Short mmCIF file of C-alpha atoms in Angstrom, two decimals:
data_model
loop_
_atom_site.label_atom_id
_atom_site.label_comp_id
_atom_site.label_asym_id
_atom_site.label_seq_id
_atom_site.Cartn_x
_atom_site.Cartn_y
_atom_site.Cartn_z
CA MET I 1 17.66 -22.09 -0.15
CA ALA I 2 20.89 -23.27 1.36
CA GLY I 3 22.22 -19.75 1.04
CA LEU I 4 19.47 -18.26 2.91
CA THR I 5 19.85 -20.71 5.88
CA THR I 6 23.56 -19.92 6.10
CA GLY I 7 23.18 -16.25 6.20
CA GLY I 8 22.43 -15.35 2.67
CA PRO I 9 24.37 -14.13 -0.26
CA ASN I 10 27.24 -11.62 0.30
CA VAL I 11 25.35 -8.85 -1.24
CA ASP I 12 22.41 -9.61 0.91
CA VAL I 13 24.67 -9.41 4.06
CA SER I 14 26.63 -6.25 2.78
CA LEU I 15 23.29 -4.44 2.12
CA LEU I 16 22.03 -5.41 5.70
CA TYR I 17 25.22 -3.78 7.06
CA GLU I 18 24.94 -0.76 4.84
CA ILE I 19 21.34 0.00 5.72
CA ASN I 20 21.49 -0.88 9.17
CA GLY I 21 24.81 0.98 9.50
CA LEU I 22 22.85 4.21 9.05
CA ALA I 23 21.15 3.51 12.44
CA ARG I 24 24.56 3.73 14.18
CA HIS I 25 25.31 7.37 13.04
CA ALA I 26 21.72 8.52 13.35
CA PRO I 27 20.30 10.43 16.25
CA SER I 28 18.88 8.37 19.09
CA GLY I 29 15.50 9.93 18.78
CA LEU I 30 15.51 9.10 15.02
CA ASP I 31 16.16 5.43 15.72
CA ARG I 32 13.35 5.22 18.23
CA ALA I 33 10.98 6.81 15.68
CA VAL I 34 11.98 4.26 13.02
CA GLY I 35 11.61 1.39 15.58
CA LEU I 36 8.08 2.50 16.42
CA ILE I 37 7.12 3.18 12.65
CA GLY I 38 8.62 -0.06 11.43
CA GLU I 39 7.12 -2.03 14.35
CA TYR I 40 3.45 -0.53 14.65
CA GLY I 41 3.06 2.76 12.82
CA ILE I 42 3.23 1.79 9.13
CA LEU I 43 0.82 -1.08 9.78
CA LEU I 44 -1.59 1.42 11.59
CA ALA I 45 -1.38 3.77 8.66
CA LEU I 46 -2.47 1.10 6.23
CA VAL I 47 -5.56 0.20 8.58
CA LEU I 48 -6.39 3.94 8.40
CA LEU I 49 -6.20 3.99 4.68
CA VAL I 50 -8.37 1.09 4.45
CA LEU I 51 -10.96 2.87 6.68
CA TRP I 52 -10.54 6.10 4.70
CA CYS I 53 -11.29 4.20 1.47
CA TRP I 54 -14.41 2.51 3.07
CA ARG I 55 -15.57 5.85 4.03
CA GLY I 56 -15.36 7.26 0.53
CA ALA I 57 -16.95 4.06 -1.09
CA ARG I 58 -19.95 4.44 0.85
CA ARG I 59 -20.88 7.40 -1.16
CA GLN I 60 -20.28 5.71 -4.54
CA ASP I 61 -23.08 4.25 -6.63
CA GLU I 62 -24.40 0.83 -5.60
CA ALA I 63 -22.56 -1.31 -8.08
CA THR I 64 -19.13 0.59 -7.41
CA ALA I 65 -19.57 0.42 -3.80
CA VAL I 66 -20.23 -3.14 -3.58
CA GLU I 67 -17.13 -3.95 -5.59
CA THR I 68 -14.97 -1.50 -3.64
CA PHE I 69 -16.12 -2.81 -0.26
CA ALA I 70 -15.57 -6.46 -1.25
CA ALA I 71 -12.14 -5.64 -2.13
CA LEU I 72 -11.67 -3.90 1.13
CA VAL I 73 -12.93 -6.96 2.96
CA TRP I 74 -10.53 -9.09 1.09
CA ALA I 75 -7.39 -7.07 1.83
CA PRO I 76 -7.29 -8.04 5.53
CA LEU I 77 -8.42 -11.59 4.75
CA ALA I 78 -5.58 -12.06 2.03
CA ALA I 79 -3.04 -10.54 4.71
CA GLY I 80 -4.23 -13.16 7.19
CA ILE I 81 -3.79 -16.04 4.69
CA ALA I 82 -0.49 -14.60 3.77
CA LEU I 83 0.82 -14.82 7.23
CA LEU I 84 -0.73 -18.39 7.53
CA VAL I 85 1.16 -19.44 4.45
CA ASN I 86 4.40 -17.96 5.87
CA ILE I 87 4.17 -20.03 9.03
CA PRO I 88 5.44 -23.40 7.45
CA LEU I 89 7.61 -21.40 4.98
CA ARG I 90 9.57 -19.97 7.79
CA GLU I 91 9.86 -23.44 9.36
CA LEU I 92 11.06 -24.95 6.06
CA VAL I 93 13.83 -22.32 5.40
CA GLY I 94 14.79 -22.16 8.98
CA ARG I 95 16.90 -18.91 8.68
CA PRO I 96 17.93 -17.30 12.09
CA ARG I 97 17.47 -13.54 12.51
CA PRO I 98 20.61 -11.59 11.25
CA PHE I 99 21.67 -10.32 14.73
CA ARG I 100 21.98 -13.94 15.80
CA GLN I 101 24.59 -14.55 12.94
CA HIS I 102 26.27 -11.41 12.52
CA ALA I 103 27.91 -9.27 15.03
CA GLY I 104 28.11 -5.47 15.13
CA LEU I 105 24.55 -4.84 13.91
CA GLU I 106 22.43 -1.94 15.52
CA VAL I 107 19.41 -3.77 16.63
CA LEU I 108 16.50 -1.30 17.50
CA GLU I 109 14.38 -4.11 19.00
CA PRO I 110 16.74 -5.45 21.72
CA GLY I 111 13.70 -6.15 24.30
CA LEU I 112 11.45 -8.02 22.08
CA GLY I 113 13.36 -11.12 22.22
CA LYS I 114 12.91 -11.98 18.24
CA SER I 115 13.88 -15.79 18.50
CA ASP I 116 11.67 -16.92 15.70
CA PHE I 117 12.96 -17.41 12.14
CA SER I 118 13.70 -14.51 9.79
CA PHE I 119 12.64 -15.40 6.38
CA VAL I 120 10.14 -14.16 5.29
CA SER I 121 9.24 -10.96 7.06
CA ASP I 122 5.88 -11.06 8.53
CA HIS I 123 5.62 -7.37 8.61
CA ALA I 124 6.54 -7.03 4.87
CA THR I 125 4.07 -9.63 3.87
CA LEU I 126 1.27 -8.05 5.96
CA ALA I 127 1.95 -4.56 4.70
CA MET I 128 2.19 -5.50 1.08
CA ALA I 129 -0.90 -7.65 1.21
CA LEU I 130 -2.97 -4.60 2.70
CA GLY I 131 -1.35 -2.35 0.10
CA VAL I 132 -2.22 -4.60 -2.96
CA GLY I 133 -5.63 -5.24 -1.64
CA LEU I 134 -6.25 -1.65 -1.32
CA PHE I 135 -4.98 -1.07 -4.71
CA ILE I 136 -7.69 -3.25 -6.01
CA ALA I 137 -10.29 -1.13 -4.25
CA ASN I 138 -8.78 2.22 -5.06
CA ARG I 139 -5.82 2.84 -7.40
CA LYS I 140 -4.76 6.08 -5.86
CA LEU I 141 -4.99 5.06 -2.22
CA GLY I 142 -3.39 1.55 -3.42
CA PHE I 143 -0.23 3.41 -4.64
CA ILE I 144 0.10 5.01 -1.35
CA GLY I 145 -0.33 1.66 0.47
CA ILE I 146 2.31 0.04 -1.70
CA GLY I 147 4.70 2.85 -0.97
CA LEU I 148 3.94 2.32 2.63
CA ALA I 149 4.76 -1.36 2.31
CA LEU I 150 8.13 -0.66 0.58
CA LEU I 151 8.88 1.71 3.42
CA GLU I 152 7.98 -0.95 6.03
CA GLY I 153 10.56 -3.25 4.46
CA ALA I 154 13.20 -0.85 4.44
CA CYS I 155 12.46 -0.02 8.22
CA ARG I 156 12.80 -3.74 8.97
CA VAL I 157 16.42 -4.01 7.58
CA TYR I 158 17.30 -0.62 9.15
CA MET I 159 16.22 -1.90 12.49
CA GLY I 160 18.37 -4.97 12.12
CA VAL I 161 15.71 -7.67 12.47
CA HIS I 162 15.60 -8.76 8.69
CA TYR I 163 17.70 -9.36 5.71
CA PRO I 164 16.83 -7.47 2.38
CA THR I 165 15.83 -10.98 1.01
CA ASP I 166 13.49 -11.52 3.92
CA VAL I 167 11.75 -8.29 2.82
CA ILE I 168 11.68 -9.02 -0.85
CA GLY I 169 10.13 -12.45 -0.03
CA GLY I 170 7.65 -11.01 2.31
CA LEU I 171 6.51 -8.27 -0.33
CA ALA I 172 6.33 -11.07 -3.10
CA LEU I 173 4.37 -13.32 -0.72
CA GLY I 174 1.86 -10.81 0.12
CA THR I 175 1.30 -9.71 -3.51
CA ALA I 176 0.99 -13.12 -4.86
CA VAL I 177 -1.64 -14.19 -2.28
CA VAL I 178 -3.83 -11.26 -2.79
CA LEU I 179 -3.64 -11.27 -6.89
CA LEU I 180 -3.83 -14.94 -7.36
CA LEU I 181 -6.64 -15.59 -5.00
CA ALA I 182 -8.55 -12.13 -5.87
CA PRO I 183 -10.77 -13.58 -8.63
CA LEU I 184 -12.34 -16.27 -6.34
CA ALA I 185 -12.35 -14.12 -3.37
CA MET I 186 -14.10 -11.19 -5.31
CA ALA I 187 -16.60 -13.63 -6.72
CA LEU I 188 -17.41 -15.01 -3.28
CA LEU I 189 -17.55 -11.70 -1.51
CA THR I 190 -19.31 -9.69 -3.88
CA PRO I 191 -22.75 -11.33 -3.57
CA VAL I 192 -22.38 -11.21 0.27
CA VAL I 193 -21.58 -7.56 0.25
CA ARG I 194 -24.52 -6.78 -2.08
CA ALA I 195 -26.79 -8.57 0.25
CA VAL I 196 -25.39 -6.49 3.06
CA ALA I 197 -26.04 -3.21 1.11
CA ARG I 198 -29.62 -4.14 0.58
CA SER I 199 -30.13 -4.89 4.28
CA PRO I 200 -32.13 -2.23 6.03
CA ARG I 201 -30.13 -2.96 9.40
CA VAL I 202 -26.57 -3.26 8.36
CA GLY I 203 -26.88 -1.68 4.76
CA ARG I 204 -25.04 1.66 6.01
CA LEU I 205 -22.00 -0.35 6.21
CA VAL I 206 -21.77 -0.11 2.44
CA ARG I 207 -23.86 3.03 1.65
CA ALA I 208 -23.99 6.41 3.36
CA LYS I 209 -27.15 7.33 5.19
CA ASP I 210 -28.42 9.79 2.69
CA ARG I 211 -27.84 7.33 -0.25
CA VAL I 212 -31.03 5.54 -1.33
CA LEU I 213 -30.39 2.24 -3.16
CA ALA I 214 -32.04 2.25 -6.83
CA ARG I 215 -35.46 0.81 -6.72
CA PRO I 216 -36.52 -1.88 -9.57
CA VAL I 217 -37.31 -0.42 -13.00
CA GLY I 218 -41.01 0.56 -13.32
CA LEU I 219 -41.49 1.92 -9.96
CA ALA I 220 -41.44 5.64 -9.53
CA GLN I 221 -38.84 7.15 -7.47
CA THR I 222 -40.84 10.10 -6.50
CA PRO I 223 -44.42 11.11 -6.87
CA PRO I 224 -45.29 13.49 -9.65
CA PRO I 225 -45.65 17.26 -8.68
CA GLY I 226 -48.54 17.84 -6.36
CA LEU I 227 -49.14 14.21 -5.48
CA THR I 228 -47.64 13.64 -2.10
CA ARG I 229 -50.28 11.18 -0.55
CA GLU I 230 -51.15 7.73 -1.43
CA SER I 231 -54.78 8.92 -1.67
CA ASP I 232 -53.64 11.27 -4.21
CA LEU I 233 -51.87 8.79 -6.24
CA ALA I 234 -54.85 6.39 -6.17
CA ALA I 235 -57.02 9.33 -7.37
#
């Protein structure tokens, strides 16, 4: 802990200089692109992945759709909890931003006034929480989400606003919150989502317009051939 507050291990600082040094030799347009991607783009892409997963889940069978939708609800909730956990953690460690301790860094966010503490990275925490939460809902899209979270961490170091260990800590925090609390969260969210799915008003949040939930066993799904009116059935 003391090593973090005084600038981190030498390998941490050397990796910071090596990764951030790439920005010094890269075209300015690339640096601006990485800055935008690292600050907003990857998080936006993760949100779009969650929405895409939700779109596909609505066409699954009822039981699978409910589980998937519950996981998709848990992903942003877990991300929010992870950020809340990070508030006292950052104050406890009290590690300044790298550009406030080390000269010669190419900072790609000079106008944002990053005066808060560095460990752990909020962006890495948020991105990994969304990625792992998405993995619970959909393995294929989850791998993409986790890959985006790793890219987010690399961007934060490239931008000169975080040490590598800040990013590693954020990735670990986001993963831990999602996985450790997932059993309880899913147990609480699944009944709520199931009730929403069966609601005539808001059920289409979970099921597509053309999908009809299965009726209880013993009730005919469709009338026999040639019987189309209630009077026919009664006869």
